[in-house]
PDB file of C-alpha atoms in Angstrom:
ATOM      1  CA  ARG A 280    -102.047 -45.113  80.983  1.00  0.00           C
ATOM      2  CA  ASP A 281    -103.723 -43.474  78.025  1.00  0.00           C
ATOM      3  CA  GLY A 282    -101.288 -41.506  75.867  1.00  0.00           C
ATOM      4  CA  ALA A 283    -104.013 -39.721  73.888  1.00  0.00           C
ATOM      5  CA  LEU A 284    -105.740 -38.541  77.058  1.00  0.00           C
ATOM      6  CA  ARG A 285    -102.435 -37.286  78.448  1.00  0.00           C
ATOM      7  CA  ALA A 286    -101.652 -35.463  75.188  1.00  0.00           C
ATOM      8  CA  ARG A 287    -105.073 -33.760  75.218  1.00  0.00           C
ATOM      9  CA  PHE A 288    -104.569 -32.690  78.823  1.00  0.00           C
ATOM     10  CA  ILE A 289    -101.118 -31.254  78.136  1.00  0.00           C
ATOM     11  CA  GLU A 290    -102.404 -29.478  75.029  1.00  0.00           C
ATOM     12  CA  ARG A 291    -105.150 -27.813  77.064  1.00  0.00           C
ATOM     13  CA  VAL A 292    -102.813 -26.867  79.917  1.00  0.00           C
ATOM     14  CA  LEU A 293    -100.316 -25.252  77.544  1.00  0.00           C
ATOM     15  CA  ALA A 294    -103.062 -23.439  75.621  1.00  0.00           C
ATOM     16  CA  TYR A 295    -104.510 -22.157  78.900  1.00  0.00           C
ATOM     17  CA  ALA A 296    -101.054 -20.954  79.975  1.00  0.00           C
ATOM     18  CA  ARG A 297    -100.693 -19.055  76.675  1.00  0.00           C
ATOM     19  CA  TRP A 298    -104.124 -17.504  77.198  1.00  0.00           C
ATOM     20  CA  LYS A 299    -103.324 -16.468  80.775  1.00  0.00           C
ATOM     21  CA  GLY A 300    -100.011 -14.995  79.596  1.00  0.00           C
ATOM     22  CA  THR A 301    -101.837 -12.932  76.997  1.00  0.00           C
ATOM     23  CA  VAL A 302    -104.344 -11.721  79.585  1.00  0.00           C
ATOM     24  CA  ALA A 303    -101.556 -10.904  82.069  1.00  0.00           C
ATOM     25  CA  ALA A 304     -99.732  -8.871  79.400  1.00  0.00           C
ATOM     26  CA  GLY A 305    -102.854  -6.764  78.937  1.00  0.00           C
ATOM     27  CA  VAL A 306    -105.332  -7.645  76.232  1.00  0.00           C
ATOM     28  CA  THR A 307    -106.124  -5.115  73.552  1.00  0.00           C
ATOM     29  CA  ARG A 308    -108.367  -5.733  70.581  1.00  0.00           C
ATOM     30  CA  ARG A 309    -105.295  -6.138  68.390  1.00  0.00           C
ATOM     31  CA  ARG A 310    -103.650  -8.624  70.776  1.00  0.00           C
ATOM     32  CA  LEU A 311    -106.872 -10.599  70.960  1.00  0.00           C
ATOM     33  CA  ALA A 312    -107.016 -10.759  67.159  1.00  0.00           C
ATOM     34  CA  THR A 313    -103.361 -11.849  67.038  1.00  0.00           C
ATOM     35  CA  PHE A 314    -103.964 -14.534  69.666  1.00  0.00           C
ATOM     36  CA  HIS A 315    -106.997 -15.822  67.776  1.00  0.00           C
ATOM     37  CA  ALA A 316    -105.117 -15.908  64.472  1.00  0.00           C
ATOM     38  CA  ALA A 317    -102.274 -17.858  66.088  1.00  0.00           C
ATOM     39  CA  HIS A 318    -104.665 -20.453  67.552  1.00  0.00           C
ATOM     40  CA  GLU A 319    -107.279 -20.609  64.801  1.00  0.00           C
ATOM     41  CA  ARG A 320    -106.089 -23.910  63.303  1.00  0.00           C
ATOM     42  CA  LEU A 321    -105.990 -25.520  66.740  1.00  0.00           C
ATOM     43  CA  LEU A 322    -109.515 -24.315  67.502  1.00  0.00           C
ATOM     44  CA  ARG A 323    -110.791 -25.416  64.099  1.00  0.00           C
ATOM     45  CA  THR A 324    -109.528 -28.971  64.603  1.00  0.00           C
ATOM     46  CA  HIS A 325    -111.276 -29.268  67.955  1.00  0.00           C
ATOM     47  CA  ASP A 326    -114.560 -27.456  67.347  1.00  0.00           C
ATOM     48  CA  PRO A 327    -115.153 -25.625  64.045  1.00  0.00           C
ATOM     49  CA  THR A 328    -118.464 -24.142  65.221  1.00  0.00           C
ATOM     50  CA  THR A 329    -116.936 -22.565  68.310  1.00  0.00           C
ATOM     51  CA  CYS A 330    -113.981 -21.378  66.231  1.00  0.00           C
ATOM     52  CA  ARG A 331    -116.352 -19.494  63.903  1.00  0.00           C
ATOM     53  CA  ARG A 332    -118.200 -18.044  66.898  1.00  0.00           C
ATOM     54  CA  LEU A 333    -114.936 -16.865  68.465  1.00  0.00           C
ATOM     55  CA  GLY A 334    -113.852 -15.376  65.138  1.00  0.00           C
ATOM     56  CA  ALA A 335    -117.081 -13.377  64.990  1.00  0.00           C
ATOM     57  CA  LEU A 336    -116.567 -12.319  68.612  1.00  0.00           C
ATOM     58  CA  VAL A 337    -113.084 -11.010  67.780  1.00  0.00           C
ATOM     59  CA  ALA A 338    -114.301  -9.320  64.594  1.00  0.00           C
ATOM     60  CA  ASN A 339    -117.040  -7.470  66.497  1.00  0.00           C
ATOM     61  CA  ALA A 340    -114.909  -6.729  69.578  1.00  0.00           C
ATOM     62  CA  GLY A 341    -115.288  -2.978  69.089  1.00  0.00           C
ATOM     63  CA  LYS A 342    -119.041  -3.127  69.664  1.00  0.00           C
ATOM     64  CA  ARG A 343    -118.855  -4.446  73.249  1.00  0.00           C
ATOM     65  CA  PRO A 344    -116.741  -3.622  76.308  1.00  0.00           C
ATOM     66  CA  LEU A 345    -113.328  -5.253  75.997  1.00  0.00           C
ATOM     67  CA  ARG A 346    -113.551  -6.846  79.455  1.00  0.00           C
ATOM     68  CA  VAL A 347    -116.722  -8.717  78.435  1.00  0.00           C
ATOM     69  CA  VAL A 348    -115.225  -9.784  75.096  1.00  0.00           C
ATOM     70  CA  VAL A 349    -112.087 -11.131  76.808  1.00  0.00           C
ATOM     71  CA  ALA A 350    -114.138 -13.088  79.360  1.00  0.00           C
ATOM     72  CA  ASP A 351    -116.364 -14.569  76.643  1.00  0.00           C
ATOM     73  CA  TYR A 352    -113.363 -15.408  74.456  1.00  0.00           C
ATOM     74  CA  GLY A 353    -111.519 -17.156  77.301  1.00  0.00           C
ATOM     75  CA  ALA A 354    -114.544 -19.277  78.144  1.00  0.00           C
ATOM     76  CA  GLY A 355    -115.139 -20.140  74.484  1.00  0.00           C
ATOM     77  CA  PHE A 356    -111.461 -20.901  73.909  1.00  0.00           C
ATOM     78  CA  MET A 357    -111.372 -23.490  76.668  1.00  0.00           C
ATOM     79  CA  GLU A 358    -114.786 -24.827  75.637  1.00  0.00           C
ATOM     80  CA  ALA A 359    -113.482 -25.484  72.125  1.00  0.00           C
ATOM     81  CA  LEU A 360    -110.435 -27.318  73.463  1.00  0.00           C
ATOM     82  CA  ARG A 361    -112.652 -29.450  75.697  1.00  0.00           C
ATOM     83  CA  THR A 362    -114.000 -31.146  72.566  1.00  0.00           C
ATOM     84  CA  PRO A 363    -111.558 -33.870  71.485  1.00  0.00           C
ATOM     85  CA  ALA A 364    -110.229 -33.465  67.970  1.00  0.00           C
ATOM     86  CA  PRO A 365    -111.036 -36.410  65.693  1.00  0.00           C
ATOM     87  CA  LEU A 366    -108.010 -38.613  65.089  1.00  0.00           C
ATOM     88  CA  PRO A 367    -107.531 -37.849  61.373  1.00  0.00           C
ATOM     89  CA  THR A 368    -107.533 -34.083  62.010  1.00  0.00           C
ATOM     90  CA  ARG A 369    -105.104 -34.409  64.896  1.00  0.00           C
ATOM     91  CA  ARG A 370    -102.487 -35.682  62.498  1.00  0.00           C
ATOM     92  CA  ARG A 371    -102.974 -32.876  60.026  1.00  0.00           C
ATOM     93  CA  ALA A 372    -105.035 -29.822  60.837  1.00  0.00           C
ATOM     94  CA  PRO A 373    -107.272 -28.522  58.054  1.00  0.00           C
ATOM     95  CA  ARG A 374    -105.791 -25.585  56.218  1.00  0.00           C
ATOM     96  CA  ARG A 375    -107.315 -22.826  54.237  1.00  0.00           C
ATOM     97  CA  PRO A 376    -106.632 -23.181  50.542  1.00  0.00           C
ATOM     98  CA  ALA A 377    -103.654 -21.185  49.322  1.00  0.00           C
ATOM     99  CA  PRO A 378    -104.462 -18.099  47.262  1.00  0.00           C
ATOM    100  CA  PRO A 379    -104.119 -18.627  43.523  1.00  0.00           C
ATOM    101  CA  ALA A 380    -100.789 -17.749  41.950  1.00  0.00           C
ATOM    102  CA  PRO A 381    -100.771 -14.610  39.807  1.00  0.00           C
ATOM    103  CA  ARG A 382    -101.211 -15.285  36.109  1.00  0.00           C
ATOM    104  CA  ARG A 383     -98.356 -14.574  33.749  1.00  0.00           C
ATOM    105  CA  SER A 384     -98.781 -13.818  30.112  1.00  0.00           C
ATOM    106  CA  PRO A 385     -97.383 -16.507  27.787  1.00  0.00           C
ATOM    107  CA  THR A 386     -95.035 -13.949  26.180  1.00  0.00           C
ATOM    108  CA  ALA A 387     -93.531 -12.715  29.448  1.00  0.00           C
ATOM    109  CA  ARG A 388     -89.832 -13.413  29.861  1.00  0.00           C
ATOM    110  CA  PRO A 389     -88.070 -13.973  33.172  1.00  0.00           C
ATOM    111  CA  ALA A 390     -86.312 -10.908  34.567  1.00  0.00           C
ATOM    112  CA  ALA A 391     -82.848 -12.427  34.011  1.00  0.00           C
ATOM    113  CA  SER A 392     -83.357 -12.709  30.236  1.00  0.00           C
ATOM    114  CA  ARG A 393     -84.597  -9.146  29.770  1.00  0.00           C
ATOM    115  CA  PRO A 394     -82.086  -6.608  28.473  1.00  0.00           C
ATOM    116  CA  ALA A 395     -80.972  -3.932  30.912  1.00  0.00           C
ATOM    117  CA  PRO A 396     -82.724  -0.576  30.449  1.00  0.00           C
ATOM    118  CA  ARG A 397     -80.706   1.992  28.527  1.00  0.00           C
ATOM    119  CA  ARG A 398     -79.778   5.327  29.963  1.00  0.00           C
ATOM    120  CA  PRO A 399     -80.863   8.351  27.998  1.00  0.00           C
ATOM    121  CA  ARG A 400     -78.041  10.089  26.175  1.00  0.00           C
ATOM    122  CA  SER A 401     -77.035  13.419  27.512  1.00  0.00           C
ATOM    123  CA  SER A 402     -76.665  16.145  24.920  1.00  0.00           C
ATOM    124  CA  PRO A 403     -73.291  18.018  24.819  1.00  0.00           C
TER     125      PRO A 403
END
């Protein structure tokens, strides 16, 4: 009946399946960080506060037993997805700003217009 409700349900089911697959493969601190990085935009659209909390949990994962961190992360992950994303952010998830482009000097020439370097002459 309600397409948005169905879409939210499917999104949560698929996210939970990805989480269970990660847990079944054996979670390490690195895999947890990779999983979080892959799902950070999704989490941020649903619940930015929980996303920040989970990011801090992953960042400090070395200070607590991994089993406890994984259990807390799984609960927080599903808690964040329980919160419906506002409609405008569902269409386009917020992104971090791109890093600034490196500055070029005004006198710099493109590589194609530079002369090829000369080889030193060998003495006879």
